[in-house]
Coordinates of C-alpha atoms and ligand atoms in Angstrom, one line a residue:
M1 CA -21.3 -16.2 26.0
S2 CA -24.3 -14.6 27.9
N3 CA -24.0 -11.6 30.2
S4 CA -26.5 -8.9 30.9
K5 CA -25.5 -6.3 28.5
N6 CA -26.7 -6.2 24.8
T7 CA -24.3 -7.3 21.9
I8 CA -24.3 -3.9 19.7
L9 CA -22.9 -5.8 17.0
S10 CA -22.7 -9.4 15.6
L11 CA -21.1 -10.3 12.5
R12 CA -21.8 -13.7 11.4
N13 CA -19.8 -15.3 8.3
V14 CA -19.7 -11.8 6.7
K15 CA -18.5 -12.1 3.0
K16 CA -17.8 -9.2 0.6
H17 CA -16.4 -10.0 -2.6
F18 CA -15.5 -7.3 -5.4
P19 CA -15.9 -8.3 -9.1
I20 CA -12.5 -8.0 -11.2
K21 CA -13.6 -6.5 -14.5
E22 CA -11.5 -6.6 -17.7
G23 CA -11.6 -5.2 -21.2
V24 CA -13.9 -2.9 -23.1
F25 CA -17.1 -5.0 -21.9
Q26 CA -16.1 -5.2 -18.5
N27 CA -16.5 -8.8 -18.3
V28 CA -16.1 -10.1 -14.9
V29 CA -12.7 -12.2 -14.9
G30 CA -12.7 -13.0 -11.3
Q31 CA -13.6 -11.8 -7.5
V32 CA -11.2 -10.3 -4.7
H33 CA -12.2 -11.9 -1.6
A34 CA -11.9 -8.9 0.6
V35 CA -13.7 -10.2 3.2
D36 CA -14.1 -14.0 3.6
G37 CA -16.5 -15.3 6.2
V38 CA -15.8 -13.1 9.4
S39 CA -17.6 -13.6 12.6
F40 CA -17.3 -11.6 15.7
D41 CA -19.2 -9.7 18.5
I42 CA -19.2 -6.2 19.8
G43 CA -20.6 -5.7 23.4
A44 CA -22.2 -2.6 24.6
G45 CA -19.4 -0.2 26.0
E46 CA -16.7 -2.5 24.5
T47 CA -13.9 -1.7 22.0
V48 CA -13.1 -4.6 19.6
G49 CA -9.6 -3.7 17.6
L50 CA -9.4 -4.8 14.1
V51 CA -5.7 -5.4 13.1
G52 CA -3.9 -6.8 10.0
E53 CA -1.7 -5.8 7.4
S54 CA -2.7 -3.4 4.5
G55 CA -5.5 -5.0 2.2
C56 CA -6.7 -7.7 4.7
G57 CA -10.1 -6.2 4.7
K58 CA -10.4 -4.0 7.6
T59 CA -11.8 -1.1 5.8
T60 CA -14.2 -3.2 3.9
I61 CA -15.7 -4.8 7.0
G62 CA -15.9 -1.1 8.5
R63 CA -18.1 -0.4 5.4
C64 CA -20.0 -3.3 5.5
V65 CA -21.1 -2.5 9.3
S66 CA -22.0 1.3 8.4
G67 CA -24.2 -0.1 5.7
L68 CA -22.0 1.5 2.9
E69 CA -21.4 -1.9 1.3
P70 CA -24.0 -4.7 0.9
L71 CA -22.8 -8.0 1.8
T72 CA -21.9 -10.6 -0.6
N73 CA -23.2 -13.1 2.2
G74 CA -23.6 -13.5 6.0
D75 CA -25.3 -11.4 8.4
I76 CA -24.8 -8.2 10.6
F77 CA -26.9 -8.1 13.6
F78 CA -27.4 -4.7 15.5
D79 CA -28.0 -4.5 19.1
L80 CA -29.3 -7.9 20.2
T81 CA -30.4 -8.6 23.8
P82 CA -28.8 -11.6 25.6
E83 CA -32.0 -13.6 24.7
K84 CA -31.8 -12.8 21.2
L85 CA -28.2 -13.6 20.8
L86 CA -28.8 -16.9 22.7
A87 CA -31.6 -17.7 20.3
L88 CA -29.2 -17.0 17.3
E89 CA -26.5 -19.1 18.4
D90 CA -29.0 -21.9 19.2
F91 CA -30.5 -21.7 15.9
E92 CA -26.9 -21.8 14.1
K93 CA -26.1 -24.9 15.9
H94 CA -29.4 -26.7 15.1
Q95 CA -30.7 -25.2 11.9
S96 CA -32.9 -28.2 11.3
E97 CA -35.0 -27.9 14.5
I98 CA -36.0 -24.3 15.0
K99 CA -37.1 -23.8 18.7
N100 CA -37.8 -20.1 18.5
K101 CA -39.2 -19.6 15.1
H102 CA -41.2 -16.4 16.0
L103 CA -37.8 -15.0 17.8
I104 CA -35.8 -15.8 14.9
D105 CA -38.1 -14.1 12.5
E106 CA -38.2 -11.3 14.6
I107 CA -34.5 -10.9 15.0
Q108 CA -34.2 -11.2 11.1
S109 CA -36.6 -8.2 10.5
T110 CA -35.5 -6.0 13.2
S111 CA -31.9 -6.5 13.8
N112 CA -30.3 -7.8 10.5
I113 CA -28.9 -4.5 9.2
S114 CA -29.4 -6.0 5.5
K115 CA -33.2 -6.6 6.1
I116 CA -34.5 -4.1 8.4
E117 CA -36.5 -1.1 6.9
G118 CA -38.4 1.9 8.0
D119 CA -38.0 3.1 11.7
D120 CA -35.6 0.2 12.3
F121 CA -33.2 1.1 9.4
Y122 CA -33.4 4.7 10.5
N123 CA -32.6 3.8 14.0
Y124 CA -29.6 1.7 12.9
R125 CA -28.2 4.7 10.9
R126 CA -28.5 6.9 13.8
N127 CA -26.8 4.4 16.1
C128 CA -23.9 3.5 13.9
Q129 CA -21.4 6.3 13.0
M130 CA -18.0 6.2 11.1
V131 CA -14.9 8.2 11.7
F132 CA -12.2 8.0 9.1
Q133 CA -8.3 8.4 9.1
D134 CA -8.4 11.2 6.3
S135 CA -10.3 14.2 7.9
F136 CA -9.4 16.3 4.9
S137 CA -11.6 14.4 2.6
S138 CA -14.3 13.4 5.0
L139 CA -14.9 17.2 6.1
S140 CA -16.3 19.2 3.2
P141 CA -14.0 21.7 2.7
R142 CA -16.8 24.5 1.9
Q143 CA -18.8 24.0 5.0
L144 CA -18.5 25.7 8.2
V145 CA -17.7 23.8 11.6
S146 CA -21.3 24.8 12.6
D147 CA -22.8 23.3 9.5
I148 CA -20.8 20.0 9.5
V149 CA -21.5 19.3 13.3
S150 CA -25.2 20.3 13.0
R151 CA -26.1 18.6 9.9
P152 CA -26.8 15.2 11.1
L153 CA -29.2 17.2 13.8
K154 CA -30.9 18.6 11.0
I155 CA -31.4 15.9 8.7
H156 CA -32.7 13.5 11.5
K157 CA -34.7 16.4 12.8
V158 CA -33.3 15.9 16.4
C159 CA -34.2 19.3 17.7
A160 CA -35.7 22.7 16.7
D161 CA -34.0 25.1 14.5
N162 CA -33.3 27.7 17.4
E163 CA -31.6 24.6 19.5
L164 CA -29.2 23.7 16.7
I165 CA -26.3 26.1 17.6
P166 CA -26.6 25.6 21.4
R167 CA -26.4 21.9 20.6
T168 CA -23.6 22.2 18.2
I169 CA -21.7 24.1 20.9
E170 CA -22.3 21.4 23.5
L171 CA -20.8 18.8 21.1
L172 CA -17.8 20.8 20.3
E173 CA -17.1 21.5 23.9
Q174 CA -17.5 17.4 24.5
V175 CA -14.4 17.0 21.9
G176 CA -12.4 19.9 23.4
L177 CA -13.4 22.5 21.2
G178 CA -15.7 25.5 21.9
K179 CA -17.8 28.2 20.5
Q180 CA -15.0 30.2 18.9
H181 CA -14.5 27.5 16.4
L182 CA -18.1 27.4 14.9
Y183 CA -17.6 29.8 12.0
R184 CA -14.3 28.5 10.6
F185 CA -13.6 25.9 7.6
P186 CA -11.8 22.8 8.1
H187 CA -8.6 23.9 6.6
Q188 CA -8.2 26.5 9.5
F189 CA -7.8 23.6 11.8
S190 CA -4.7 21.3 12.7
G191 CA -5.1 17.6 11.9
G192 CA -6.0 16.9 15.5
Q193 CA -8.6 19.4 15.7
R194 CA -10.2 18.2 12.4
Q195 CA -10.4 14.7 13.8
R196 CA -12.0 16.4 16.9
I197 CA -14.6 17.9 14.6
S198 CA -15.0 14.6 12.9
I199 CA -15.7 12.7 16.3
A200 CA -18.2 15.7 17.3
R201 CA -20.2 15.0 14.0
A202 CA -20.4 11.4 15.0
L203 CA -21.6 12.1 18.2
A204 CA -24.3 14.4 17.1
L205 CA -26.9 11.7 17.0
D206 CA -26.0 9.9 20.1
P207 CA -24.8 6.9 18.6
K208 CA -24.2 3.2 20.5
L209 CA -21.4 2.4 17.9
I210 CA -18.8 4.4 16.1
V211 CA -16.5 2.7 13.6
L212 CA -13.1 4.2 13.7
D213 CA -11.0 3.6 10.8
E214 CA -7.3 4.5 11.6
P215 CA -8.7 7.6 13.3
T216 CA -5.1 8.6 14.6
S217 CA -2.6 7.3 11.9
A218 CA -2.4 10.5 10.2
L219 CA -1.4 12.3 13.5
D220 CA 2.0 13.0 15.3
V221 CA 2.6 11.0 18.6
S222 CA 1.4 13.5 21.0
V223 CA -1.5 14.6 19.2
Q224 CA -2.7 10.9 18.7
A225 CA -2.3 10.4 22.5
Q226 CA -4.7 13.2 23.0
I227 CA -7.4 11.7 20.7
L228 CA -7.1 8.4 22.1
N229 CA -7.7 9.8 25.6
L230 CA -10.7 11.9 24.2
L231 CA -12.2 8.7 22.7
H232 CA -11.6 6.8 26.0
D233 CA -13.4 9.5 28.0
L234 CA -16.4 9.8 25.7
Q235 CA -16.7 6.0 25.9
K236 CA -16.7 6.0 29.6
Q237 CA -19.3 9.0 29.6
R238 CA -21.6 7.4 27.0
G239 CA -21.3 3.9 27.1
L240 CA -20.2 3.8 23.6
S241 CA -18.9 0.7 21.6
Y242 CA -16.0 1.1 19.3
L243 CA -15.0 -0.9 16.3
F244 CA -11.4 0.4 16.0
I245 CA -9.5 -0.5 12.8
T246 CA -5.8 0.2 12.9
H247 CA -2.5 -1.5 12.0
N248 CA -0.7 0.1 14.7
L249 CA -0.4 -2.6 17.5
S250 CA 0.4 -0.3 20.3
V251 CA -2.6 2.0 19.7
I252 CA -4.9 -1.0 19.7
R253 CA -3.2 -2.6 23.0
H254 CA -4.1 0.9 24.6
M255 CA -7.6 1.0 23.5
A256 CA -9.1 -2.5 22.8
D257 CA -10.9 -4.8 25.2
K258 CA -10.7 -7.6 22.3
I259 CA -8.9 -7.8 19.3
V260 CA -9.4 -9.6 16.1
V261 CA -6.5 -10.4 13.8
M262 CA -7.2 -10.7 10.1
Y263 CA -5.1 -12.0 7.3
L264 CA -6.4 -12.0 3.6
G265 CA -10.1 -11.2 4.5
K266 CA -10.2 -14.1 7.2
V267 CA -9.9 -13.9 11.0
V268 CA -6.8 -15.9 12.0
E269 CA -7.0 -15.1 15.8
A270 CA -9.4 -13.3 18.2
G271 CA -9.2 -13.0 22.0
K272 CA -9.0 -10.7 24.9
T273 CA -6.2 -8.0 24.4
E274 CA -4.2 -9.2 27.2
D275 CA -4.3 -12.6 26.0
I276 CA -3.4 -11.7 22.3
F277 CA -0.2 -9.7 23.6
S278 CA 1.0 -11.8 26.4
N279 CA 0.5 -15.2 24.7
P280 CA -0.3 -14.9 21.1
Q281 CA -1.4 -18.3 19.5
H282 CA -1.0 -17.8 15.8
P283 CA 2.2 -17.6 14.0
Y284 CA 0.9 -14.6 12.1
T285 CA 0.0 -12.6 15.3
K286 CA 3.5 -13.5 16.4
A287 CA 5.0 -12.4 13.4
L288 CA 3.0 -9.0 13.7
L289 CA 4.0 -8.4 17.1
A290 CA 7.7 -9.0 16.1
A291 CA 7.3 -6.7 13.3
S292 CA 6.2 -3.8 15.4
P293 CA 9.2 -1.7 16.7
D294 CA 7.2 0.4 19.2
L295 CA 5.9 -2.2 21.3
S296 CA 7.7 -2.6 24.9
E297 CA 10.0 -5.6 25.3
D298 CA 7.3 -7.3 27.5
V299 CA 5.5 -8.4 24.3
M300 CA 6.3 -12.1 23.9
S301 CA 7.1 -13.1 20.4
D302 CA 9.6 -15.9 19.4
M303 CA 8.8 -15.5 15.9
A304 CA 10.8 -13.7 12.9
A305 CA 9.2 -10.7 11.6
L306 CA 7.1 -10.9 8.4
D307 CA 8.8 -11.5 5.2
G308 CA 7.5 -12.4 1.7
P309 CA 4.6 -11.1 -0.4
I310 CA 0.9 -11.4 0.4
P311 CA -0.8 -13.8 -1.8
D312 CA -3.4 -12.3 -4.4
P313 CA -6.7 -12.0 -2.6
A314 CA -8.3 -12.8 -6.0
R315 CA -6.9 -16.4 -5.6
P316 CA -6.6 -16.7 -1.7
P317 CA -4.6 -20.0 -0.6
Q318 CA -7.0 -22.5 0.6
G319 CA -5.9 -24.7 3.7
C320 CA -4.2 -22.0 6.0
S321 CA -3.7 -19.0 4.0
F322 CA -0.9 -17.9 5.9
R323 CA 1.4 -20.8 5.1
T324 CA 3.1 -19.3 2.3
R325 CA 4.8 -16.7 4.7
C326 CA 4.8 -19.1 7.8
P327 CA 8.1 -19.7 9.3
V328 CA 6.7 -22.6 11.1
S329 CA 4.6 -24.3 8.3
R330 CA 4.0 -28.1 8.1
T331 CA 3.3 -30.7 5.6
E332 CA -0.6 -30.4 6.8
C333 CA -1.0 -26.7 6.3
G334 CA -2.8 -27.4 2.8
W335 CA -0.2 -27.0 0.0
E336 CA -1.5 -26.6 -3.5
V337 CA -0.2 -26.4 -7.0
D338 CA 0.1 -22.6 -7.1
D339 CA 2.6 -22.8 -4.4
I340 CA 5.0 -24.7 -6.6
I341 CA 4.4 -22.3 -9.6
R342 CA 5.2 -19.3 -7.0
R343 CA 8.5 -21.0 -6.0
L344 CA 9.6 -21.2 -9.7
E345 CA 10.5 -17.6 -9.9
H346 CA 14.3 -18.3 -10.2
H347 CA 13.9 -20.9 -12.7
E348 CA 12.6 -18.4 -15.6
T349 CA 13.6 -20.4 -18.5
L350 CA 11.5 -23.4 -17.0
I351 CA 8.6 -21.0 -16.5
D352 CA 8.9 -19.9 -20.3
S353 CA 8.8 -23.5 -21.6
I354 CA 5.4 -24.2 -20.0
K355 CA 2.8 -24.6 -23.0
S356 CA -0.1 -25.0 -20.9
V357 CA -1.5 -25.6 -17.3
H358 CA -4.7 -27.8 -17.0
Q359 CA -5.8 -27.2 -13.3
P360 CA -9.2 -28.8 -12.5
D361 CA -8.8 -27.7 -8.9
A362 CA -6.3 -26.1 -6.7
F363 CA -4.9 -29.5 -5.8
N364 CA -4.3 -31.0 -9.1
A365 CA -2.6 -29.9 -12.3
K366 CA -1.4 -31.3 -15.5
L367 CA 1.5 -29.2 -16.5
T368 CA 2.6 -29.4 -20.3
F369 CA 6.1 -28.4 -21.4
E370 CA 7.6 -27.6 -24.8
T371 CA 10.1 -30.3 -24.4
S372 CA 10.2 -33.7 -22.2
L373 CA 13.5 -32.5 -21.0
S374 CA 11.9 -29.4 -19.2
A375 CA 9.3 -31.9 -17.8
I376 CA 12.0 -33.7 -16.3
E377 CA 13.7 -30.6 -14.9
L378 CA 10.6 -29.5 -13.4
K379 CA 10.5 -32.8 -11.3
D380 CA 14.1 -32.5 -10.4
V381 CA 13.6 -29.0 -9.1
I382 CA 10.8 -29.8 -6.9
G383 CA 13.3 -32.3 -5.4
T384 CA 15.6 -29.5 -4.2
N385 CA 15.5 -27.0 -1.4
D386 CA 13.9 -24.3 -3.7
I387 CA 10.8 -26.1 -2.7
P388 CA 10.5 -26.2 1.3
K389 CA 10.6 -29.5 2.6
Q390 CA 6.9 -29.4 4.3
M391 CA 5.6 -28.3 0.6
R392 CA 7.3 -31.4 -0.9
K393 CA 6.3 -33.8 1.7
A394 CA 2.7 -32.8 1.0
I395 CA 2.7 -33.6 -2.7
K396 CA 0.7 -36.8 -3.0
K397 CA 1.9 -37.5 -6.6
I398 CA 4.1 -36.1 -9.2
E399 CA 4.8 -38.0 -12.6
V400 CA 6.5 -37.4 -15.7
D401 CA 4.6 -38.4 -18.7
G402 CA 6.4 -37.2 -21.9
N403 CA 6.0 -33.5 -22.1
D404 CA 3.6 -33.5 -19.3
V405 CA 3.9 -33.5 -15.7
N406 CA 0.9 -34.6 -13.4
I407 CA 1.2 -32.9 -10.0
S408 CA -1.4 -33.6 -7.2
F409 CA -1.8 -32.8 -3.4
D410 CA -4.2 -34.1 -0.9
P411 CA -7.3 -31.6 -1.0
V412 CA -7.9 -29.7 2.2
Q413 CA -10.4 -27.7 3.8
T414 CA -10.2 -24.3 5.2
V415 CA -8.4 -24.5 8.5
P416 CA -11.3 -23.9 11.4
L417 CA -11.2 -21.3 14.2
V418 CA -10.6 -23.3 17.4
Q419 CA -10.3 -22.5 21.0
S420 CA -7.0 -22.5 22.4
D421 CA -6.0 -23.0 26.0
N422 CA -6.1 -19.5 26.9
G423 CA -9.5 -19.0 25.5
S424 CA -8.4 -17.0 22.1
L425 CA -9.7 -18.4 18.9
S426 CA -6.7 -19.4 16.5
R427 CA -6.8 -20.7 12.9
C428 CA -3.8 -22.9 12.6
V429 CA -2.9 -26.5 12.1
L430 CA -0.7 -26.4 15.2
A431 CA -3.6 -25.2 17.4
N432 CA -5.9 -27.7 16.0
K433 CA -4.0 -30.7 17.4
Ligands
LIG501 N1 -14.5 -1.1 -4.2 C1 -13.5 -1.9 -4.3 N2 -13.4 -2.5 -5.6 C2 -12.2 -3.6 -5.8 N3 -11.7 -4.2 -4.7 C3 -11.5 -3.6 -3.6 C4 -12.5 -2.5 -3.3 N4 -12.6 -1.9 -2.0 C5 -11.3 -2.7 -1.6 N5 -11.0 -3.7 -2.6 C6 -10.0 -4.8 -2.2 O1 -10.4 -5.3 -1.1 C7 -9.1 -5.8 -0.3 C8 -9.4 -5.3 0.9 O2 -9.3 -4.0 1.0 P1 -9.5 -2.9 2.5 O3 -9.4 -1.5 2.0 O4 -10.6 -3.4 3.1 O5 -8.2 -3.4 3.1 P2 -7.6 -2.7 4.6 O6 -7.2 -3.9 5.5 O7 -8.5 -1.5 5.1 O8 -6.1 -2.0 4.1 P3 -5.4 -0.7 4.6 O9 -4.6 -1.1 5.9 O10 -4.4 -0.3 3.5 O11 -6.4 0.2 4.7 C9 -8.0 -5.3 -1.1 O12 -7.3 -6.1 -1.8 C10 -8.7 -4.1 -1.7 O13 -7.7 -4.2 -3.0
LIG502 MG1 -8.3 0.4 5.3

């Protein structure tokens, strides 16, 4: 979409995988897919809320955006003019025929945060600041407030030495503190005041974007409201953009213009705040809303609250990654052999009698049992209600051959994000119809 404002941040298929290391030699035995192909944009003066359960990758995205983590894959662009955004979108659609090669090259070298150098990098670091949940550990306990808030001014040589203290006082006043707080240590403040100090420090270099990672989650409700109002006011005065990370849906409803809902490293739904709350599309979003006790009753959700464990992000389910907990899952959600094995938890003796599993891919497996009786038992169990009907119907083949059982499912692709009627994007086979 084009408008006259710049796009402050544009994430394109961002991936961040962490190696899992084991043993004395720290061999890499797998990868945690913390962020797995995330794309969204933040416009100038806009707040984008990033929500999802613990471990879905929110903080990792914040750290990637702030340049604290190198990306495994994908791109993050900073401050694109409408013209540059259009050129980039066009380039993504028609990679083979590059119309604007010089403009694409310019975007890569001046706006791609993994590629920019020199002044452009310096400019980006000034313009993107971060505020964390835990103000205790993010503010150095041995530094005075005057040092904490003036440090970015000093490092980036923003003003003359004799101007440092007046500038620092100005910043403190903007966040509701004052001169009297200059020569105190962080532990002499309340949690809300400490968060104000963190915000003053983030504002020091007059950034365009602030990444706020659970900025009010450690505060009680009345203080939380004051900080949220402060953030609102600062945004209005300074035209700031926020990437607001939280698992608190009532906070995000109050703060965000757009919402990105994440599950296991992927975006499952994204849209305007009012659309997400009044007409959620994805079963996960509906379940999250249903699980949020402090939302007023006008939030629509016909879904049961969330149930069951989140799958291991080192082996994220293919197809739809939410299907293992989804109350309305279908045959076509993309089931795989692991789903059956996960469902056997009540059949301990059967699990114990598995001798080996040969799994060329997620959708095919040969399970070898100690005895042919166990092999037959597995086939019987798969016929019972321990395996949900929609999963059972997705099995393409199940054959007992002596002590072996061969199981196969139809391979599936990751469910794409598609536009739904209300304009939101949703990654669900139901929306895909
Ligand atoms: N440095 C790291 N090394 C290995 N794994 C990591 C690292 N940082 C994060 N992870 C893993 O990446 C996944 C996403 O973590 P992240 O902290 O981004 O989640 P989150 O959405 O911020 O969760 P929370 O709501 O609890 O803060 C988790 O499975 C986590 O264990
Ligand atoms: Mg986090």
